[in-house]
Amino acid sequence: MAEAPLHRPQLPVELLGEVVHHYARMLPPRDPDKPRQSYKPNWTDYESLTLASKVLRQLALEAWFEVYYAQSPDDLLNVWSEFSTWTKELHCVELDTDLQARPVQWSLRAFHRLRKLRVDFDPTKSNAMLLMRFDHPRNIASQLQELEVHDVWWPSPMVLRLISQAFPGLRVLKLSQDLVWCNLCNICRFATFKDHPPAEIVYEKVVGLPKHYAMYLMPLTRLQSVQITISYGLGGLTSLSQTNDDLWAGECDACMDMMFASEGFKAEWIERKKAMERPTSLQIVRWRFRHKNVEDVVVDLEDEMEHATGQNEEDDDDD
């Protein structure tokens, strides 16, 4: 009598999917703070899964492409149809300059389940207006929950206005940049301190943002968290290492040294920051600091003054 064929028990595909995605979440990313490089785990971490079975190969590919790394707009034009549901996080490296006309756009149309967008710019080039190069249909842009932008060359409030207009559903905004907007002189500055600041300053009870940043973020009614990472140098007169009684929110060292010499002005400025209106759902603002030599920060002084003049005119209109 022939023996009955042996049936091996099989796990449901849904359970296998949970196992693969748990495995993917446990993999350590490559340095996420390193600009203009993919922070996805190495493909070799997934390769063995693709060789185990057809089902695991499909699930491994889905987990691998949950984050998609693109080095040019062309990388988004001919993606697999599966990316419309697989990809939840898009990492774009933008190395052009906004001083030239660039008709090619970064198209988000293929990514129907996109939840996070990260954009890495080249900090040596004028690039702030390149945020307008993203072709973001409203149904996709409105579901985007997290935006992370690295190395905007001139991070004026206009950048925040572009962001709030393009992505109305944001819950998390992360900016990482060399310069910071000073709301006293209305210019982007390289921050300098007397000594090393703490690794992080957190605001929960007050807004903790430059006034014009907060103003342009007001339309983002779901925004819960803002994180700004800036570069800084030593040699300044301001210290954040002990206390933060001044509620520092980007003010440059020169303005604080000159204007805070008047105790009356200083007290009034702090009270204005305490009373500042915040976006409806904003819960926390984090400032993070990375030490950098000023010689390594590339800013063209002529362009700086041109940007500053144009920005001050717009700020005067807003006030």
PDB file of C-alpha atoms in Angstrom, residues 58 61-62 65-68 75-90 107-116 139-140 143:
ATOM      1  CA  GLN A  58       8.037  38.418  -2.159  1.00  0.00           C
ATOM      2  CA  LEU A  61      11.239  42.569  -1.413  1.00  0.00           C
ATOM      3  CA  GLU A  62       8.186  44.295   0.030  1.00  0.00           C
ATOM      4  CA  PHE A  65      11.315  48.642  -0.703  1.00  0.00           C
ATOM      5  CA  GLU A  66       9.283  50.057   2.182  1.00  0.00           C
ATOM      6  CA  VAL A  67      12.016  52.714   2.044  1.00  0.00           C
ATOM      7  CA  TYR A  68      12.962  53.765  -1.484  1.00  0.00           C
ATOM      8  CA  ASP A  75      14.546  57.099 -10.425  1.00  0.00           C
ATOM      9  CA  LEU A  76      10.864  57.791  -9.707  1.00  0.00           C
ATOM     10  CA  LEU A  77       9.567  57.623 -13.267  1.00  0.00           C
ATOM     11  CA  ASN A  78       9.810  53.908 -14.027  1.00  0.00           C
ATOM     12  CA  VAL A  79       9.315  52.213 -10.663  1.00  0.00           C
ATOM     13  CA  TRP A  80       7.606  48.858 -10.289  1.00  0.00           C
ATOM     14  CA  SER A  81       3.841  49.006 -10.001  1.00  0.00           C
ATOM     15  CA  GLU A  82       4.133  47.274  -6.605  1.00  0.00           C
ATOM     16  CA  PHE A  83       5.813  50.386  -5.180  1.00  0.00           C
ATOM     17  CA  SER A  84       2.410  52.071  -5.054  1.00  0.00           C
ATOM     18  CA  THR A  85       1.615  49.914  -2.013  1.00  0.00           C
ATOM     19  CA  TRP A  86       5.068  48.807  -0.832  1.00  0.00           C
ATOM     20  CA  THR A  87       6.825  52.155  -0.403  1.00  0.00           C
ATOM     21  CA  LYS A  88       5.932  54.158   2.679  1.00  0.00           C
ATOM     22  CA  GLU A  89       9.125  56.214   2.951  1.00  0.00           C
ATOM     23  CA  LEU A  90      10.879  58.028   0.124  1.00  0.00           C
ATOM     24  CA  SER A 107       7.086  62.880  -9.133  1.00  0.00           C
ATOM     25  CA  LEU A 108       5.362  61.316  -6.130  1.00  0.00           C
ATOM     26  CA  ARG A 109       2.447  60.025  -8.206  1.00  0.00           C
ATOM     27  CA  ALA A 110       3.495  56.373  -8.052  1.00  0.00           C
ATOM     28  CA  PHE A 111       3.555  56.196  -4.249  1.00  0.00           C
ATOM     29  CA  HIS A 112      -0.002  55.868  -2.984  1.00  0.00           C
ATOM     30  CA  ARG A 113       0.886  54.848   0.585  1.00  0.00           C
ATOM     31  CA  LEU A 114       3.662  57.357   1.206  1.00  0.00           C
ATOM     32  CA  ARG A 115       3.942  58.386   4.861  1.00  0.00           C
ATOM     33  CA  LYS A 116       7.396  59.983   5.028  1.00  0.00           C
ATOM     34  CA  ASN A 139      -4.283  63.010  -2.384  1.00  0.00           C
ATOM     35  CA  ILE A 140      -0.671  61.902  -1.843  1.00  0.00           C
ATOM     36  CA  GLN A 143      -1.482  61.784   3.592  1.00  0.00           C
TER      37      GLN A 143
END
